Amino acid sequence: MLNSAVKAARRAGSIINRAALNREGLEVRAKHRNDFVTQVDKAAEDAILAIIRQAYPEHAVLAEESGVSESTKSEYLWIIDPLDGTTNFIHGFPQYCVSIALQHRGVTSHGVIYDPAKNELFTASKGRGAYLDDRRIRVTKCAQLKDALVGTGFPFKELARLDLYSRQLRNLMTNSSGVRRAGAAALDLAYVACGRLDAFWEMGLAPWDMAAGALMIQEAGGLVGDLAGAQGWLESGDIAAATPKVYPQLLETLRA
């Protein structure tokens, strides 16, 4: 199943890379305010679904562009974002990825995040660790929030929470080594797993933004939860993740 996810992610990545050579030909449509989709998102998702459905036609699918498949009685659910960071892609900003996760009975068992611009493949399987290409990855040993580089994402779909986010951002900017916003949440989570970031938080995400990356962080030795430290992040869309020692400090700072 992991091999199928890797094959699907790479197929989608090749479609994205070809399209990146001719961005003038993109057809951009706004799904919601500040939320865009192109024909590349759809083509990449179709390529992923073709591989998954050929291999596992009985499995259910939750995909960003096509929604939930009819096979809702299956014990398996594929959670797919064919192009996380579409706005970056539209502008030629090389920070976007393909994200694919597989849940079995509600528990995420495999995750793949593929960065086609950098040709980096992040993978994880429950109980078997997380990898960047063929190299085992771990979260950093950072123990103090004041030393941590923290990733985030603006609540651009939920502007009503902007004041709350602004207070959170102020606290994190004051109490950390630095804050970065690159614009592709799935890739940010992968960066926590491989040690490029020490922590991450964001509000208002969808399951396909989080499922694969959260498994990678957990398999790399990090902690993941909602902003209260509970396990409802996949449902609420609010997520916080960090190294084990930074995690409680991150939550305390966000609550403050």
PDB file of C-alpha atoms in Angstrom:
ATOM      1  CA  MET A   1       0.000   0.000   0.000  1.00  0.00           C
ATOM      2  CA  LEU A   2       2.864   2.381   0.740  1.00  0.00           C
ATOM      3  CA  ASN A   3       4.415   1.534  -2.629  1.00  0.00           C
ATOM      4  CA  SER A   4       1.105   2.360  -4.336  1.00  0.00           C
ATOM      5  CA  ALA A   5       1.018   5.709  -2.546  1.00  0.00           C
ATOM      6  CA  VAL A   6       4.608   6.462  -3.591  1.00  0.00           C
ATOM      7  CA  LYS A   7       3.860   5.541  -7.194  1.00  0.00           C
ATOM      8  CA  ALA A   8       0.750   7.741  -7.196  1.00  0.00           C
ATOM      9  CA  ALA A   9       2.578  10.691  -5.614  1.00  0.00           C
ATOM     10  CA  ARG A  10       5.406  10.533  -8.136  1.00  0.00           C
ATOM     11  CA  ARG A  11       2.925  10.304 -11.028  1.00  0.00           C
ATOM     12  CA  ALA A  12       1.139  13.401  -9.748  1.00  0.00           C
ATOM     13  CA  GLY A  13       4.481  15.127  -9.232  1.00  0.00           C
ATOM     14  CA  SER A  14       5.465  14.599 -12.857  1.00  0.00           C
ATOM     15  CA  ILE A  15       2.202  16.253 -13.961  1.00  0.00           C
ATOM     16  CA  ILE A  16       2.877  19.192 -11.640  1.00  0.00           C
ATOM     17  CA  ASN A  17       6.471  19.599 -12.864  1.00  0.00           C
ATOM     18  CA  ARG A  18       5.410  19.629 -16.509  1.00  0.00           C
ATOM     19  CA  ALA A  19       2.772  22.247 -15.772  1.00  0.00           C
ATOM     20  CA  ALA A  20       5.300  24.363 -13.849  1.00  0.00           C
ATOM     21  CA  LEU A  21       7.196  24.885 -17.113  1.00  0.00           C
ATOM     22  CA  ASN A  22       4.178  26.662 -18.604  1.00  0.00           C
ATOM     23  CA  ARG A  23       2.452  28.576 -15.820  1.00  0.00           C
ATOM     24  CA  GLU A  24       1.067  31.079 -18.323  1.00  0.00           C
ATOM     25  CA  GLY A  25      -1.316  28.361 -19.479  1.00  0.00           C
ATOM     26  CA  LEU A  26      -2.835  27.801 -16.043  1.00  0.00           C
ATOM     27  CA  GLU A  27      -6.583  28.116 -15.676  1.00  0.00           C
ATOM     28  CA  VAL A  28      -7.112  29.442 -12.149  1.00  0.00           C
ATOM     29  CA  ARG A  29     -10.476  29.305 -10.396  1.00  0.00           C
ATOM     30  CA  ALA A  30     -11.340  30.500  -6.880  1.00  0.00           C
ATOM     31  CA  LYS A  31     -13.099  27.819  -4.792  1.00  0.00           C
ATOM     32  CA  HIS A  32     -13.458  30.189  -1.852  1.00  0.00           C
ATOM     33  CA  ARG A  33     -11.847  33.445  -0.833  1.00  0.00           C
ATOM     34  CA  ASN A  34      -8.049  33.041  -1.022  1.00  0.00           C
ATOM     35  CA  ASP A  35      -8.489  29.360  -1.985  1.00  0.00           C
ATOM     36  CA  PHE A  36      -7.644  28.492  -5.590  1.00  0.00           C
ATOM     37  CA  VAL A  37      -7.697  25.461  -7.858  1.00  0.00           C
ATOM     38  CA  THR A  38      -6.188  24.856 -11.305  1.00  0.00           C
ATOM     39  CA  GLN A  39      -6.532  22.177 -13.937  1.00  0.00           C
ATOM     40  CA  VAL A  40      -3.241  20.827 -12.585  1.00  0.00           C
ATOM     41  CA  ASP A  41      -4.832  20.037  -9.203  1.00  0.00           C
ATOM     42  CA  LYS A  42      -7.532  18.044 -10.990  1.00  0.00           C
ATOM     43  CA  ALA A  43      -5.136  16.252 -13.359  1.00  0.00           C
ATOM     44  CA  ALA A  44      -2.830  15.314 -10.479  1.00  0.00           C
ATOM     45  CA  GLU A  45      -5.743  14.025  -8.414  1.00  0.00           C
ATOM     46  CA  ASP A  46      -7.081  11.990 -11.351  1.00  0.00           C
ATOM     47  CA  ALA A  47      -3.648  10.380 -11.773  1.00  0.00           C
ATOM     48  CA  ILE A  48      -3.510   9.466  -8.081  1.00  0.00           C
ATOM     49  CA  LEU A  49      -7.038   8.070  -8.070  1.00  0.00           C
ATOM     50  CA  ALA A  50      -6.372   5.982 -11.182  1.00  0.00           C
ATOM     51  CA  ILE A  51      -3.490   4.190  -9.450  1.00  0.00           C
ATOM     52  CA  ILE A  52      -5.261   3.785  -6.101  1.00  0.00           C
ATOM     53  CA  ARG A  53      -8.536   2.561  -7.567  1.00  0.00           C
ATOM     54  CA  GLN A  54      -6.816   0.121  -9.893  1.00  0.00           C
ATOM     55  CA  ALA A  55      -4.938  -1.432  -6.985  1.00  0.00           C
ATOM     56  CA  TYR A  56      -7.674  -1.137  -4.329  1.00  0.00           C
ATOM     57  CA  PRO A  57     -11.058  -0.579  -5.981  1.00  0.00           C
ATOM     58  CA  GLU A  58     -12.935  -1.369  -2.763  1.00  0.00           C
ATOM     59  CA  HIS A  59     -11.201   1.308  -0.680  1.00  0.00           C
ATOM     60  CA  ALA A  60     -12.823   4.633   0.227  1.00  0.00           C
ATOM     61  CA  VAL A  61     -11.264   7.934  -0.806  1.00  0.00           C
ATOM     62  CA  LEU A  62     -11.335  11.428   0.665  1.00  0.00           C
ATOM     63  CA  ALA A  63      -9.729  13.772  -1.867  1.00  0.00           C
ATOM     64  CA  GLU A  64      -9.588  17.570  -1.854  1.00  0.00           C
ATOM     65  CA  GLU A  65     -11.035  18.154  -5.305  1.00  0.00           C
ATOM     66  CA  SER A  66     -13.469  15.235  -5.673  1.00  0.00           C
ATOM     67  CA  GLY A  67     -14.666  14.747  -2.096  1.00  0.00           C
ATOM     68  CA  VAL A  68     -15.565  11.388  -0.551  1.00  0.00           C
ATOM     69  CA  SER A  69     -15.939   8.303  -2.737  1.00  0.00           C
ATOM     70  CA  GLU A  70     -18.945   6.023  -2.530  1.00  0.00           C
ATOM     71  CA  SER A  71     -16.987   3.165  -0.926  1.00  0.00           C
ATOM     72  CA  THR A  72     -17.671   4.528   2.543  1.00  0.00           C
ATOM     73  CA  LYS A  73     -18.121   1.063   4.135  1.00  0.00           C
ATOM     74  CA  SER A  74     -14.494   0.133   3.563  1.00  0.00           C
ATOM     75  CA  GLU A  75     -12.128  -0.196   6.529  1.00  0.00           C
ATOM     76  CA  TYR A  76      -9.560   1.706   4.437  1.00  0.00           C
ATOM     77  CA  LEU A  77      -9.660   5.398   3.605  1.00  0.00           C
ATOM     78  CA  TRP A  78      -7.185   7.199   1.337  1.00  0.00           C
ATOM     79  CA  ILE A  79      -6.818  10.900   2.198  1.00  0.00           C
ATOM     80  CA  ILE A  80      -5.410  12.834  -0.755  1.00  0.00           C
ATOM     81  CA  ASP A  81      -4.234  16.357  -1.476  1.00  0.00           C
ATOM     82  CA  PRO A  82      -2.958  16.368  -5.064  1.00  0.00           C
ATOM     83  CA  LEU A  83      -1.320  19.800  -4.757  1.00  0.00           C
ATOM     84  CA  ASP A  84      -0.904  21.378  -1.336  1.00  0.00           C
ATOM     85  CA  GLY A  85       0.267  24.949  -1.818  1.00  0.00           C
ATOM     86  CA  THR A  86      -1.658  25.759  -4.994  1.00  0.00           C
ATOM     87  CA  THR A  87      -1.250  29.511  -4.497  1.00  0.00           C
ATOM     88  CA  ASN A  88       2.526  29.035  -4.294  1.00  0.00           C
ATOM     89  CA  PHE A  89       2.426  26.917  -7.451  1.00  0.00           C
ATOM     90  CA  ILE A  90       0.420  29.532  -9.355  1.00  0.00           C
ATOM     91  CA  HIS A  91       3.054  32.152  -8.549  1.00  0.00           C
ATOM     92  CA  GLY A  92       6.062  29.936  -9.225  1.00  0.00           C
ATOM     93  CA  PHE A  93       7.038  29.891  -5.549  1.00  0.00           C
ATOM     94  CA  PRO A  94       8.646  26.432  -5.214  1.00  0.00           C
ATOM     95  CA  GLN A  95       7.019  25.306  -1.969  1.00  0.00           C
ATOM     96  CA  TYR A  96       4.232  22.830  -2.692  1.00  0.00           C
ATOM     97  CA  CYS A  97       3.722  19.089  -2.535  1.00  0.00           C
ATOM     98  CA  VAL A  98       1.568  16.014  -3.046  1.00  0.00           C
ATOM     99  CA  SER A  99       0.183  14.485   0.162  1.00  0.00           C
ATOM    100  CA  ILE A 100      -1.324  10.988   0.434  1.00  0.00           C
ATOM    101  CA  ALA A 101      -2.309   9.157   3.630  1.00  0.00           C
ATOM    102  CA  LEU A 102      -4.031   5.829   4.244  1.00  0.00           C
ATOM    103  CA  GLN A 103      -6.186   5.162   7.274  1.00  0.00           C
ATOM    104  CA  HIS A 104      -7.229   1.706   8.469  1.00  0.00           C
ATOM    105  CA  ARG A 105     -10.219   1.732  10.797  1.00  0.00           C
ATOM    106  CA  GLY A 106      -9.682   5.414  11.486  1.00  0.00           C
ATOM    107  CA  VAL A 107      -5.973   5.147  12.297  1.00  0.00           C
ATOM    108  CA  THR A 108      -3.413   6.577   9.874  1.00  0.00           C
ATOM    109  CA  SER A 109      -1.126   3.724   8.858  1.00  0.00           C
ATOM    110  CA  HIS A 110       0.860   5.131   5.907  1.00  0.00           C
ATOM    111  CA  GLY A 111       1.796   8.594   4.705  1.00  0.00           C
ATOM    112  CA  VAL A 112       3.598   9.998   1.677  1.00  0.00           C
ATOM    113  CA  ILE A 113       4.545  13.612   0.978  1.00  0.00           C
ATOM    114  CA  TYR A 114       6.331  14.320  -2.291  1.00  0.00           C
ATOM    115  CA  ASP A 115       7.946  17.649  -3.147  1.00  0.00           C
ATOM    116  CA  PRO A 116       8.218  17.635  -6.963  1.00  0.00           C
ATOM    117  CA  ALA A 117      10.177  20.894  -7.124  1.00  0.00           C
ATOM    118  CA  LYS A 118      12.999  19.470  -4.984  1.00  0.00           C
ATOM    119  CA  ASN A 119      12.391  15.783  -5.812  1.00  0.00           C
ATOM    120  CA  GLU A 120      12.179  14.945  -2.103  1.00  0.00           C
ATOM    121  CA  LEU A 121      10.077  11.980  -0.989  1.00  0.00           C
ATOM    122  CA  PHE A 122       8.935  11.751   2.641  1.00  0.00           C
ATOM    123  CA  THR A 123       7.345   8.471   3.761  1.00  0.00           C
ATOM    124  CA  ALA A 124       6.117   6.945   7.007  1.00  0.00           C
ATOM    125  CA  SER A 125       4.397   3.757   8.127  1.00  0.00           C
ATOM    126  CA  LYS A 126       2.920   3.293  11.582  1.00  0.00           C
ATOM    127  CA  GLY A 127       5.428   1.557  13.832  1.00  0.00           C
ATOM    128  CA  ARG A 128       8.143   1.542  11.162  1.00  0.00           C
ATOM    129  CA  GLY A 129       9.581   5.045  11.286  1.00  0.00           C
ATOM    130  CA  ALA A 130       9.742   7.991   8.917  1.00  0.00           C
ATOM    131  CA  TYR A 131      12.095   8.528   5.993  1.00  0.00           C
ATOM    132  CA  LEU A 132      13.319  11.211   3.608  1.00  0.00           C
ATOM    133  CA  ASP A 133      14.106   9.268   0.450  1.00  0.00           C
ATOM    134  CA  ASP A 134      15.965   6.262   1.950  1.00  0.00           C
ATOM    135  CA  ARG A 135      17.290   8.016   5.056  1.00  0.00           C
ATOM    136  CA  ARG A 136      15.641   7.612   8.470  1.00  0.00           C
ATOM    137  CA  ILE A 137      14.578  10.960   9.883  1.00  0.00           C
ATOM    138  CA  ARG A 138      14.017  12.211  13.426  1.00  0.00           C
ATOM    139  CA  VAL A 139      12.740  15.411  14.955  1.00  0.00           C
ATOM    140  CA  THR A 140      15.423  17.656  16.410  1.00  0.00           C
ATOM    141  CA  LYS A 141      16.668  17.481  19.998  1.00  0.00           C
ATOM    142  CA  CYS A 142      15.546  21.067  20.594  1.00  0.00           C
ATOM    143  CA  ALA A 143      14.460  21.342  24.227  1.00  0.00           C
ATOM    144  CA  GLN A 144      13.539  25.009  24.638  1.00  0.00           C
ATOM    145  CA  LEU A 145      10.950  26.998  22.720  1.00  0.00           C
ATOM    146  CA  LYS A 146      13.250  30.017  22.851  1.00  0.00           C
ATOM    147  CA  ASP A 147      15.686  28.074  20.638  1.00  0.00           C
ATOM    148  CA  ALA A 148      13.039  26.670  18.281  1.00  0.00           C
ATOM    149  CA  LEU A 149      12.335  27.582  14.676  1.00  0.00           C
ATOM    150  CA  VAL A 150       8.539  27.430  14.395  1.00  0.00           C
ATOM    151  CA  GLY A 151       6.449  26.969  11.262  1.00  0.00           C
ATOM    152  CA  THR A 152       2.920  28.273  10.877  1.00  0.00           C
ATOM    153  CA  GLY A 153       0.171  29.058   8.409  1.00  0.00           C
ATOM    154  CA  PHE A 154      -2.183  32.023   8.314  1.00  0.00           C
ATOM    155  CA  PRO A 155      -5.907  31.261   8.852  1.00  0.00           C
ATOM    156  CA  PHE A 156      -6.710  32.610   5.381  1.00  0.00           C
ATOM    157  CA  LYS A 157      -9.971  30.632   5.143  1.00  0.00           C
ATOM    158  CA  GLU A 158     -11.118  31.700   8.610  1.00  0.00           C
ATOM    159  CA  LEU A 159     -10.456  35.430   8.788  1.00  0.00           C
ATOM    160  CA  ALA A 160     -12.797  35.691  11.781  1.00  0.00           C
ATOM    161  CA  ARG A 161     -10.022  34.030  13.815  1.00  0.00           C
ATOM    162  CA  LEU A 162      -7.347  36.440  12.613  1.00  0.00           C
ATOM    163  CA  ASP A 163      -7.278  38.390  15.877  1.00  0.00           C
ATOM    164  CA  LEU A 164      -6.707  35.198  17.868  1.00  0.00           C
ATOM    165  CA  TYR A 165      -4.012  34.124  15.435  1.00  0.00           C
ATOM    166  CA  SER A 166      -2.344  37.531  15.633  1.00  0.00           C
ATOM    167  CA  ARG A 167      -2.044  37.156  19.417  1.00  0.00           C
ATOM    168  CA  GLN A 168      -0.645  33.642  19.008  1.00  0.00           C
ATOM    169  CA  LEU A 169       1.856  34.861  16.432  1.00  0.00           C
ATOM    170  CA  ARG A 170       2.973  37.716  18.674  1.00  0.00           C
ATOM    171  CA  ASN A 171       3.567  35.301  21.544  1.00  0.00           C
ATOM    172  CA  LEU A 172       5.515  32.867  19.368  1.00  0.00           C
ATOM    173  CA  MET A 173       7.603  35.606  17.778  1.00  0.00           C
ATOM    174  CA  THR A 174       8.477  36.851  21.252  1.00  0.00           C
ATOM    175  CA  ASN A 175       9.227  33.443  22.758  1.00  0.00           C
ATOM    176  CA  SER A 176      10.918  31.477  19.933  1.00  0.00           C
ATOM    177  CA  SER A 177      14.010  31.708  17.776  1.00  0.00           C
ATOM    178  CA  GLY A 178      11.896  32.588  14.727  1.00  0.00           C
ATOM    179  CA  VAL A 179       8.626  31.942  12.893  1.00  0.00           C
ATOM    180  CA  ARG A 180       8.295  30.897   9.245  1.00  0.00           C
ATOM    181  CA  ARG A 181       5.239  30.757   6.958  1.00  0.00           C
ATOM    182  CA  ALA A 182       5.955  28.986   3.673  1.00  0.00           C
ATOM    183  CA  GLY A 183       2.405  28.234   2.517  1.00  0.00           C
ATOM    184  CA  ALA A 184       2.146  24.435   2.293  1.00  0.00           C
ATOM    185  CA  ALA A 185       1.081  22.860   5.595  1.00  0.00           C
ATOM    186  CA  ALA A 186       1.770  19.250   4.606  1.00  0.00           C
ATOM    187  CA  LEU A 187       5.338  20.131   3.678  1.00  0.00           C
ATOM    188  CA  ASP A 188       5.751  22.142   6.888  1.00  0.00           C
ATOM    189  CA  LEU A 189       4.786  19.049   8.884  1.00  0.00           C
ATOM    190  CA  ALA A 190       7.292  16.967   6.933  1.00  0.00           C
ATOM    191  CA  TYR A 191       9.910  19.587   7.791  1.00  0.00           C
ATOM    192  CA  VAL A 192       9.203  19.126  11.496  1.00  0.00           C
ATOM    193  CA  ALA A 193       9.640  15.383  11.041  1.00  0.00           C
ATOM    194  CA  CYS A 194      13.031  15.781   9.344  1.00  0.00           C
ATOM    195  CA  GLY A 195      14.312  18.505  11.655  1.00  0.00           C
ATOM    196  CA  ARG A 196      14.126  21.589   9.441  1.00  0.00           C
ATOM    197  CA  LEU A 197      11.545  23.032  11.829  1.00  0.00           C
ATOM    198  CA  ASP A 198      11.271  22.356  15.555  1.00  0.00           C
ATOM    199  CA  ALA A 199       7.528  23.052  15.832  1.00  0.00           C
ATOM    200  CA  PHE A 200       4.432  23.979  13.836  1.00  0.00           C
ATOM    201  CA  TRP A 201       0.912  25.214  14.457  1.00  0.00           C
ATOM    202  CA  GLU A 202      -2.014  26.244  12.285  1.00  0.00           C
ATOM    203  CA  MET A 203      -5.788  26.604  12.479  1.00  0.00           C
ATOM    204  CA  GLY A 204      -8.502  25.730   9.991  1.00  0.00           C
ATOM    205  CA  LEU A 205      -6.784  22.949   8.052  1.00  0.00           C
ATOM    206  CA  ALA A 206      -8.448  20.035   6.250  1.00  0.00           C
ATOM    207  CA  PRO A 207      -7.674  16.334   6.912  1.00  0.00           C
ATOM    208  CA  TRP A 208      -5.707  16.054   3.649  1.00  0.00           C
ATOM    209  CA  ASP A 209      -3.407  18.858   4.839  1.00  0.00           C
ATOM    210  CA  MET A 210      -2.499  17.035   8.054  1.00  0.00           C
ATOM    211  CA  ALA A 211      -2.920  13.255   7.942  1.00  0.00           C
ATOM    212  CA  ALA A 212       0.314  12.202   6.225  1.00  0.00           C
ATOM    213  CA  GLY A 213       2.532  14.825   7.861  1.00  0.00           C
ATOM    214  CA  ALA A 214       1.236  14.166  11.369  1.00  0.00           C
ATOM    215  CA  LEU A 215       2.064  10.454  11.055  1.00  0.00           C
ATOM    216  CA  MET A 216       5.575  11.374   9.903  1.00  0.00           C
ATOM    217  CA  ILE A 217       6.138  13.559  12.954  1.00  0.00           C
ATOM    218  CA  GLN A 218       4.909  10.852  15.301  1.00  0.00           C
ATOM    219  CA  GLU A 219       7.074   8.228  13.626  1.00  0.00           C
ATOM    220  CA  ALA A 220      10.035  10.623  13.802  1.00  0.00           C
ATOM    221  CA  GLY A 221       9.639  10.952  17.568  1.00  0.00           C
ATOM    222  CA  GLY A 222       7.580  14.140  17.772  1.00  0.00           C
ATOM    223  CA  LEU A 223       4.221  14.944  19.335  1.00  0.00           C
ATOM    224  CA  VAL A 224       1.017  16.047  17.584  1.00  0.00           C
ATOM    225  CA  GLY A 225      -2.303  17.289  18.941  1.00  0.00           C
ATOM    226  CA  ASP A 226      -4.836  20.068  18.724  1.00  0.00           C
ATOM    227  CA  LEU A 227      -4.207  23.446  20.367  1.00  0.00           C
ATOM    228  CA  ALA A 228      -5.301  21.991  23.714  1.00  0.00           C
ATOM    229  CA  GLY A 229      -3.005  18.989  23.380  1.00  0.00           C
ATOM    230  CA  ALA A 230      -5.880  16.584  22.671  1.00  0.00           C
ATOM    231  CA  GLN A 231      -6.264  14.216  19.743  1.00  0.00           C
ATOM    232  CA  GLY A 232      -9.118  15.954  17.927  1.00  0.00           C
ATOM    233  CA  TRP A 233      -6.901  17.827  15.466  1.00  0.00           C
ATOM    234  CA  LEU A 234      -8.004  15.859  12.421  1.00  0.00           C
ATOM    235  CA  GLU A 235     -11.628  16.812  13.088  1.00  0.00           C
ATOM    236  CA  SER A 236     -11.128  20.394  14.310  1.00  0.00           C
ATOM    237  CA  GLY A 237      -8.477  21.360  11.762  1.00  0.00           C
ATOM    238  CA  ASP A 238      -6.378  23.007  14.488  1.00  0.00           C
ATOM    239  CA  ILE A 239      -2.985  21.370  14.913  1.00  0.00           C
ATOM    240  CA  ALA A 240       0.166  21.815  16.974  1.00  0.00           C
ATOM    241  CA  ALA A 241       3.290  19.679  16.608  1.00  0.00           C
ATOM    242  CA  ALA A 242       6.807  19.815  18.002  1.00  0.00           C
ATOM    243  CA  THR A 243       9.700  17.957  19.519  1.00  0.00           C
ATOM    244  CA  PRO A 244       8.720  16.229  22.796  1.00  0.00           C
ATOM    245  CA  LYS A 245      10.234  18.889  25.079  1.00  0.00           C
ATOM    246  CA  VAL A 246       9.124  21.895  23.028  1.00  0.00           C
ATOM    247  CA  TYR A 247       5.550  20.625  22.579  1.00  0.00           C
ATOM    248  CA  PRO A 248       4.190  21.549  26.055  1.00  0.00           C
ATOM    249  CA  GLN A 249       5.909  24.941  25.853  1.00  0.00           C
ATOM    250  CA  LEU A 250       4.302  25.537  22.441  1.00  0.00           C
ATOM    251  CA  LEU A 251       0.842  24.723  23.803  1.00  0.00           C
ATOM    252  CA  GLU A 252       1.348  26.944  26.851  1.00  0.00           C
ATOM    253  CA  THR A 253       2.456  29.857  24.665  1.00  0.00           C
ATOM    254  CA  LEU A 254      -0.506  29.429  22.310  1.00  0.00           C
ATOM    255  CA  ARG A 255      -2.940  29.346  25.257  1.00  0.00           C
ATOM    256  CA  ALA A 256      -1.384  32.495  26.698  1.00  0.00           C
TER     257      ALA A 256
END
